[in-house]
Coordinates of N, CA, C and O in Angstrom, one line a residue:
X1 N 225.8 236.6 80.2 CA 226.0 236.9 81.6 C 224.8 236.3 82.4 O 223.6 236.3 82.2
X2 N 225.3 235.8 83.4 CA 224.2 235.5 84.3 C 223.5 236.3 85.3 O 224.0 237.4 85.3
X3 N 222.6 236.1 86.2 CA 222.1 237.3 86.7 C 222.8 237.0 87.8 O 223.1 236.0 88.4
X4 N 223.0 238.9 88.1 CA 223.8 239.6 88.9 C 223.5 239.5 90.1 O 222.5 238.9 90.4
X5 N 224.4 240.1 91.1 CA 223.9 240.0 92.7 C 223.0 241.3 92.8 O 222.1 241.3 93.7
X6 N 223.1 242.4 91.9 CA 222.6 243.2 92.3 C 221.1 243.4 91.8 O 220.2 244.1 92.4
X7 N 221.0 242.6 90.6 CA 219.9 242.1 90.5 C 218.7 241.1 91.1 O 217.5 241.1 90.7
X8 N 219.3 240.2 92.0 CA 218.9 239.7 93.1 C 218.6 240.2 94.4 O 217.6 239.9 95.1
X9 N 219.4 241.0 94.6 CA 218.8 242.1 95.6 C 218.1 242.8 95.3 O 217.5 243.0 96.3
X10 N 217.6 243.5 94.2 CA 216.6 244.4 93.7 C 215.1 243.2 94.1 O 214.2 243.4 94.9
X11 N 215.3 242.3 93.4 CA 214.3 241.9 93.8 C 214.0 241.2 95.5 O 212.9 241.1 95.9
X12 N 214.8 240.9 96.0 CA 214.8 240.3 97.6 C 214.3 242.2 98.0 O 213.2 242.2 98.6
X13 N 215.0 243.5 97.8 CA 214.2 244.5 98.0 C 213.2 245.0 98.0 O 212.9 246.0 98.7
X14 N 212.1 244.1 96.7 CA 211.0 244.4 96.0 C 210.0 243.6 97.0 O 208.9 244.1 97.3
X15 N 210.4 242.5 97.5 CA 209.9 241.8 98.0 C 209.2 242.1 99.9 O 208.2 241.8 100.5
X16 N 210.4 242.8 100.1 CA 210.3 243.3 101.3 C 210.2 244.9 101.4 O 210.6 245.6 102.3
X17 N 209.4 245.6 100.0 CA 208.5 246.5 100.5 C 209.7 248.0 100.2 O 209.4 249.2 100.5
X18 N 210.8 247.5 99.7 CA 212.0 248.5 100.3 C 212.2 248.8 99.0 O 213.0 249.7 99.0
X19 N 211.7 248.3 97.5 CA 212.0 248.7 96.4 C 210.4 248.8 95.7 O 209.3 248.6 96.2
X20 N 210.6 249.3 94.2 CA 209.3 249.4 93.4 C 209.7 249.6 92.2 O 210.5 250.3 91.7
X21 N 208.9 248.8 91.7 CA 208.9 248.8 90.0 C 208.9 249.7 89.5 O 207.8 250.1 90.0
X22 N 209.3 250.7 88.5 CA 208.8 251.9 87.6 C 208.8 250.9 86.0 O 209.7 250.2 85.4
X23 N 207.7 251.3 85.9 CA 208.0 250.6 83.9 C 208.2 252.0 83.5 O 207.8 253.0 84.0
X24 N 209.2 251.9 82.2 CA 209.8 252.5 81.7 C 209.0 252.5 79.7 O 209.4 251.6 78.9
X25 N 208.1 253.5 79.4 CA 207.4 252.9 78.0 C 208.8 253.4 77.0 O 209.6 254.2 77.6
X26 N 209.0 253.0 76.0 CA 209.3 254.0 75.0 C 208.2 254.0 74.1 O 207.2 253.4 74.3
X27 N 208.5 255.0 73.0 CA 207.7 255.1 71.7 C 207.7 253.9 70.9 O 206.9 253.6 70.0
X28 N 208.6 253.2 71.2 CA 208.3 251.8 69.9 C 206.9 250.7 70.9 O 206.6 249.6 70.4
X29 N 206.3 251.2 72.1 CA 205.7 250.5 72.4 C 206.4 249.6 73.7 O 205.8 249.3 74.7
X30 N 207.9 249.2 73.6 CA 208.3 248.6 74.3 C 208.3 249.1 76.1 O 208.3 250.3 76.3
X31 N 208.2 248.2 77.0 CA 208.1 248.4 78.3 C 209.2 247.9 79.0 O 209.7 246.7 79.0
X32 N 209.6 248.8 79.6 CA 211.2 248.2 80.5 C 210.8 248.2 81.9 O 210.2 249.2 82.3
X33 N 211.2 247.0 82.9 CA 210.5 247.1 84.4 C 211.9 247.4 85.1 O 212.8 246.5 85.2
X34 N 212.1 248.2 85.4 CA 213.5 248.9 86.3 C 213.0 249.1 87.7 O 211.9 249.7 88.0
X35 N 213.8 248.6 88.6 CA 213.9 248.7 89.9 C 214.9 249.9 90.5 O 216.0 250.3 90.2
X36 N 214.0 250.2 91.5 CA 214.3 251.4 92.3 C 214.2 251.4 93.5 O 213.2 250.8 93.8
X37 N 214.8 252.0 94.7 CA 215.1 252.1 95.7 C 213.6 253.0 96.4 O 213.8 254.2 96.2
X38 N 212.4 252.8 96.9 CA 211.7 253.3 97.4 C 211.7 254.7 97.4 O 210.8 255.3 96.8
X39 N 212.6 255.4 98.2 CA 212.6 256.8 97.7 C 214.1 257.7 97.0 O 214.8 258.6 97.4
X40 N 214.1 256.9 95.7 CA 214.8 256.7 94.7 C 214.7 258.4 94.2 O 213.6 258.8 94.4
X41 N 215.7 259.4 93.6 CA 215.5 260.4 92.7 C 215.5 260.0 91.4 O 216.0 259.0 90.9
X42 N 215.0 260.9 90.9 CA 215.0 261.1 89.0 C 215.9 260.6 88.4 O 215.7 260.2 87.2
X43 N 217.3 260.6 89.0 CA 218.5 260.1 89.1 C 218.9 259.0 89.1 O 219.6 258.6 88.1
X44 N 218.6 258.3 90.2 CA 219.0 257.5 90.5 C 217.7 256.2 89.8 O 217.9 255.0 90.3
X45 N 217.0 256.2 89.2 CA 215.8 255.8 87.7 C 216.6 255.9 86.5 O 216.6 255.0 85.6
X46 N 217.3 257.2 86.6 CA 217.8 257.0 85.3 C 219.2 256.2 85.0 O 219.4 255.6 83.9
X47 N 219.8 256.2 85.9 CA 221.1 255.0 86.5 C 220.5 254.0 86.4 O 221.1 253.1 85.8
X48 N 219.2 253.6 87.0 CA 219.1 252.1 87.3 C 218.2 251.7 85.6 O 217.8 250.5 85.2
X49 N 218.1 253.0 84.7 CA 217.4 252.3 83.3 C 218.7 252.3 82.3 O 218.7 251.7 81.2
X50 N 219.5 252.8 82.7 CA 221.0 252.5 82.1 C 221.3 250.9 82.5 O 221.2 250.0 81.8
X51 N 221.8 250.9 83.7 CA 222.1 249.5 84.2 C 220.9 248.2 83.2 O 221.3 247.3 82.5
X52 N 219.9 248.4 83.4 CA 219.1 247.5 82.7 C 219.1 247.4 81.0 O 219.2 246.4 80.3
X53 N 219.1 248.7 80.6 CA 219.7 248.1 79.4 C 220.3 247.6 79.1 O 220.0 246.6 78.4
X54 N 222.1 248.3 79.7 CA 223.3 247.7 79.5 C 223.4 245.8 79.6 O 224.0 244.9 78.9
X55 N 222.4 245.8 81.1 CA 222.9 244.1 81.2 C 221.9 243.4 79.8 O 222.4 242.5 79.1
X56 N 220.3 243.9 79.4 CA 219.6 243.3 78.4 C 220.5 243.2 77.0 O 220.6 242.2 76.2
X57 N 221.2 244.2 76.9 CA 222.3 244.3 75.6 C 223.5 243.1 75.7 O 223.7 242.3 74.8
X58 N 224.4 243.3 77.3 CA 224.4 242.1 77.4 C 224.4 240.7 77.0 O 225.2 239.9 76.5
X59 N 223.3 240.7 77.3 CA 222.5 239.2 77.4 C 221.9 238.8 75.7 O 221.6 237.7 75.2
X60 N 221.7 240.2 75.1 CA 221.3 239.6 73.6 C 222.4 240.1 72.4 O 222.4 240.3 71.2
X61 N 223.5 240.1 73.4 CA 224.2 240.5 72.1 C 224.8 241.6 71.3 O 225.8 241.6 70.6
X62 N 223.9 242.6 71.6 CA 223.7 243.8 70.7 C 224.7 245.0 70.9 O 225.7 244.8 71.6
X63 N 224.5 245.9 70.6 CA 225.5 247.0 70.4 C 226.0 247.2 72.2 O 225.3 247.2 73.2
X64 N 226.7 247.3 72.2 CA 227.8 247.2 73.2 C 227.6 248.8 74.0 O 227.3 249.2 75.2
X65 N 227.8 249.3 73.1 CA 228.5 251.0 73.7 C 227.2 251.9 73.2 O 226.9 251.9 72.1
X66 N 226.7 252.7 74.1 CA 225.4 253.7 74.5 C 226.2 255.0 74.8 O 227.0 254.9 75.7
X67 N 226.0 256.2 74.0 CA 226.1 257.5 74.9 C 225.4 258.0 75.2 O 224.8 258.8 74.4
X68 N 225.2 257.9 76.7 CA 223.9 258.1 77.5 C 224.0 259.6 77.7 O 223.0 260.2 78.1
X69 N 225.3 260.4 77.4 CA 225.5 261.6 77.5 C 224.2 262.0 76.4 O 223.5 263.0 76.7
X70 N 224.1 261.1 74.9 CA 223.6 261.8 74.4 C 221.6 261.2 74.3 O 220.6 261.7 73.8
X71 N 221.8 260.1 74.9 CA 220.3 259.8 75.1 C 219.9 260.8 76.2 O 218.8 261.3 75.9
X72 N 220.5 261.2 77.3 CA 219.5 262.6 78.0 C 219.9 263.7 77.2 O 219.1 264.5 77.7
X73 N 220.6 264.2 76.4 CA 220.2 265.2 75.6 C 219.5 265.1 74.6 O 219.2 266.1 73.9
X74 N 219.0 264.1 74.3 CA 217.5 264.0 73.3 C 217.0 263.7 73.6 O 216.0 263.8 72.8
X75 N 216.6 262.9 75.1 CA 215.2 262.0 75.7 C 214.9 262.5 76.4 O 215.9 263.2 76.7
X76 N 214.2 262.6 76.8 CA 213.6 263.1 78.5 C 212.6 261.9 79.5 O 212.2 260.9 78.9
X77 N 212.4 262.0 80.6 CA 211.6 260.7 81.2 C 210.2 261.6 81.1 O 210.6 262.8 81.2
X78 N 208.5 261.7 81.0 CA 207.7 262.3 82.1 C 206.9 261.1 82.5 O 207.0 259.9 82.1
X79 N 206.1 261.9 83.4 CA 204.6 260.9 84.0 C 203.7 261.7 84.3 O 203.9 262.6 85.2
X80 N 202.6 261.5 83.7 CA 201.4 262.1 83.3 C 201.6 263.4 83.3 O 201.3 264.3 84.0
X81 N 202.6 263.4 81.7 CA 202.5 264.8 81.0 C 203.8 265.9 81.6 O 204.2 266.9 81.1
X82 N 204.2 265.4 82.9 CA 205.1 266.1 83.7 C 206.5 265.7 83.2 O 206.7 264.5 83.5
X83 N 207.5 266.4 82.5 CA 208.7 266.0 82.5 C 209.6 266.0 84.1 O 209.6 266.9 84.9
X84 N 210.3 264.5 84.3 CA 210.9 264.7 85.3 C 212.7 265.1 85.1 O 213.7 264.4 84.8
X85 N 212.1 267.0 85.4 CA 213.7 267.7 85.0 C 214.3 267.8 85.7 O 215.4 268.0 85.3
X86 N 214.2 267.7 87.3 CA 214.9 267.5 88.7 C 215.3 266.9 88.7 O 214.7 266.0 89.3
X87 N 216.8 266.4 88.3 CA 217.3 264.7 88.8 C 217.4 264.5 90.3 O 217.4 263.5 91.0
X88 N 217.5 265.9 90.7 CA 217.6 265.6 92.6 C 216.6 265.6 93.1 O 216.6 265.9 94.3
X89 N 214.9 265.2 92.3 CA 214.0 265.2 92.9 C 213.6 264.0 93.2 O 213.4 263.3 92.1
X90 N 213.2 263.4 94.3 CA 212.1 262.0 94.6 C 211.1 261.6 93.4 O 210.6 262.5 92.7
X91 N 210.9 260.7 93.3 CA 210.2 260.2 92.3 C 208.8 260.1 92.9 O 207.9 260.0 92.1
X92 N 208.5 260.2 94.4 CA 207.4 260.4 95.1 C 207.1 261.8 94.8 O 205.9 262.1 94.4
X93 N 208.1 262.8 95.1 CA 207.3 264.0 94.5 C 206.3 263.9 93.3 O 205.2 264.3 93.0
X94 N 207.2 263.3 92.7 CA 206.2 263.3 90.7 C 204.9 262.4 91.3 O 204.0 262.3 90.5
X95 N 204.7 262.0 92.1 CA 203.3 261.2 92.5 C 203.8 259.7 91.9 O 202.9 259.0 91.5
X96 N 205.3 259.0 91.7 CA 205.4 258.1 91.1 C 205.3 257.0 91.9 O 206.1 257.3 92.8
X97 N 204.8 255.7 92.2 CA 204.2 254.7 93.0 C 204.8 253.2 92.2 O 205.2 253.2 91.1
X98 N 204.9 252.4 93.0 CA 205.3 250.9 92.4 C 204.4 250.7 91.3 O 203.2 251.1 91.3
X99 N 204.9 250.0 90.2 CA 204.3 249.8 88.9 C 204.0 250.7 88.2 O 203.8 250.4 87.0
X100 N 203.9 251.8 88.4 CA 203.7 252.9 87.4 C 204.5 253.1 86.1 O 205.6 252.6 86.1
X101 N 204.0 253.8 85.1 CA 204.5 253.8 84.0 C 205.1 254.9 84.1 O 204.6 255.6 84.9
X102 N 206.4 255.3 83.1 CA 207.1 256.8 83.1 C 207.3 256.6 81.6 O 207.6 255.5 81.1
X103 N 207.0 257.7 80.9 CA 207.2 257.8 78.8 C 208.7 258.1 78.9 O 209.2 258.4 80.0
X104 N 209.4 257.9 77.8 CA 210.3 257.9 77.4 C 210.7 258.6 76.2 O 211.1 258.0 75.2
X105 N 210.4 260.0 76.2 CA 209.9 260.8 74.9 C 211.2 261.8 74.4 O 211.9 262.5 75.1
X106 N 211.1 261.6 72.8 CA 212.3 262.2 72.4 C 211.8 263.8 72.6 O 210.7 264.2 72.4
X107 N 213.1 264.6 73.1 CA 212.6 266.1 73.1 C 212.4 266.7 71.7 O 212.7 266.3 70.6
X108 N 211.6 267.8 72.2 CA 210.9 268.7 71.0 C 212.3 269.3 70.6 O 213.3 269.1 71.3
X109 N 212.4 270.0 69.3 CA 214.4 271.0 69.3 C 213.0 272.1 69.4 O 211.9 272.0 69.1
X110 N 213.8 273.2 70.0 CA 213.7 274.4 70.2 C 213.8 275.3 69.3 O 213.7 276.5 69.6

Protein backbone atom coordinates (compact mmCIF):
# COMPACT_ATOMS: atom_id res chain seq x y z
CA UNK A 1 0.00 0.00 0.00
CA UNK A 2 0.98 3.33 -0.50
CA UNK A 3 0.93 6.06 1.93
CA UNK A 4 -2.39 7.14 2.96
CA UNK A 5 -4.07 10.55 3.03
CA UNK A 6 -4.40 10.28 6.43
CA UNK A 7 -1.04 9.74 6.86
CA UNK A 8 -0.14 12.82 5.11
CA UNK A 9 -2.20 14.85 7.08
CA UNK A 10 -0.73 13.61 10.26
CA UNK A 11 2.21 14.90 9.22
CA UNK A 12 1.13 18.40 7.34
CA UNK A 13 -0.49 18.46 11.21
CA UNK A 14 2.84 17.72 12.79
CA UNK A 15 4.22 20.42 10.91
CA UNK A 16 1.88 23.07 11.80
CA UNK A 17 2.15 22.53 15.55
CA UNK A 18 -1.52 20.78 15.65
CA UNK A 19 -0.09 17.26 16.06
CA UNK A 20 2.88 15.32 18.15
CA UNK A 21 4.75 12.49 18.12
CA UNK A 22 4.36 9.84 20.96
CA UNK A 23 7.01 6.90 20.49
CA UNK A 24 5.49 4.04 21.49
CA UNK A 25 8.69 1.39 23.21
CA UNK A 26 7.77 -2.20 23.40
CA UNK A 27 9.78 -4.78 25.45
CA UNK A 28 11.57 -6.21 22.40
CA UNK A 29 13.24 -2.78 22.30
CA UNK A 30 11.38 -1.74 19.26
CA UNK A 31 10.08 2.05 18.90
CA UNK A 32 6.89 2.97 17.13
CA UNK A 33 6.47 6.90 16.16
CA UNK A 34 2.45 7.37 16.19
CA UNK A 35 0.89 10.54 15.65
CA UNK A 36 -1.64 12.27 17.55
CA UNK A 37 -3.88 14.99 17.64
CA UNK A 38 -2.42 17.68 20.18
CA UNK A 39 -4.86 17.13 22.74
CA UNK A 40 -5.46 13.58 21.77
CA UNK A 41 -6.96 11.03 24.83
CA UNK A 42 -5.41 7.68 25.93
CA UNK A 43 -7.79 6.61 23.38
CA UNK A 44 -7.46 8.04 20.77
CA UNK A 45 -3.12 6.89 20.99
CA UNK A 46 -4.38 3.74 21.28
CA UNK A 47 -6.47 3.91 17.89
CA UNK A 48 -3.84 5.78 16.19
CA UNK A 49 -1.08 2.68 17.47
CA UNK A 50 -3.53 0.23 15.99
CA UNK A 51 -3.82 2.20 12.73
CA UNK A 52 0.06 2.13 12.55
CA UNK A 53 0.59 -1.15 12.95
CA UNK A 54 -2.10 -2.39 10.90
CA UNK A 55 -0.77 -0.14 7.83
CA UNK A 56 3.34 -1.47 8.93
CA UNK A 57 1.73 -5.11 8.66
CA UNK A 58 0.40 -3.95 5.60
CA UNK A 59 3.29 -2.88 3.98
CA UNK A 60 5.50 -5.99 5.21
CA UNK A 61 3.38 -8.56 4.71
CA UNK A 62 2.69 -10.10 7.90
CA UNK A 63 -0.08 -11.44 9.90
CA UNK A 64 -3.05 -9.75 8.69
CA UNK A 65 -5.60 -10.03 11.66
CA UNK A 66 -4.74 -8.50 15.50
CA UNK A 67 -7.12 -8.94 18.43
CA UNK A 68 -6.75 -5.77 19.87
CA UNK A 69 -9.60 -6.84 22.11
CA UNK A 70 -6.98 -9.04 23.41
CA UNK A 71 -3.71 -6.86 23.19
CA UNK A 72 -5.53 -4.35 25.89
CA UNK A 73 -6.42 -7.08 27.96
CA UNK A 74 -2.76 -8.03 28.36
CA UNK A 75 -0.93 -4.72 27.54
CA UNK A 76 -1.22 -1.71 29.10
CA UNK A 77 0.43 1.81 27.76
CA UNK A 78 2.50 3.84 30.97
CA UNK A 79 4.82 6.92 31.10
CA UNK A 80 7.09 7.33 33.82
CA UNK A 81 5.82 4.40 35.78
CA UNK A 82 2.11 5.83 35.50
CA UNK A 83 -0.26 3.31 33.69
CA UNK A 84 -2.50 5.34 31.33
CA UNK A 85 -6.03 3.57 32.65
CA UNK A 86 -8.24 6.61 31.67
CA UNK A 87 -8.89 6.22 28.04
CA UNK A 88 -11.00 9.47 28.40
CA UNK A 89 -8.12 11.09 29.76
CA UNK A 90 -5.72 13.77 27.73
CA UNK A 91 -2.49 12.66 27.30
CA UNK A 92 -1.48 16.21 28.57
CA UNK A 93 -2.80 15.16 31.81
CA UNK A 94 -0.14 12.22 31.97
CA UNK A 95 2.44 15.18 31.42
CA UNK A 96 2.80 13.56 27.84
CA UNK A 97 4.63 16.21 25.27
CA UNK A 98 5.69 15.70 21.50
CA UNK A 99 8.40 12.98 21.19
CA UNK A 100 7.95 11.42 24.32
CA UNK A 101 8.21 7.84 24.97
CA UNK A 102 5.07 5.70 26.38
CA UNK A 103 6.19 1.57 27.54
CA UNK A 104 4.24 -0.81 26.20
CA UNK A 105 4.18 -3.35 29.12
CA UNK A 106 2.50 -6.76 29.34
CA UNK A 107 0.23 -6.72 32.58
CA UNK A 108 1.15 -8.34 35.77
CA UNK A 109 -2.02 -11.55 36.30
CA UNK A 110 -3.41 -10.93 39.46
Amino acid sequence: PQVTAEEIGSQVALEHGQAMTVRVCKADGETMPVVVVQNASVLELKKALRRHVQLRQARRGGIQHLSWKYIWRTYHLTFNGEKLADDNKKLREYGIRNRDEVSFIKKLRK
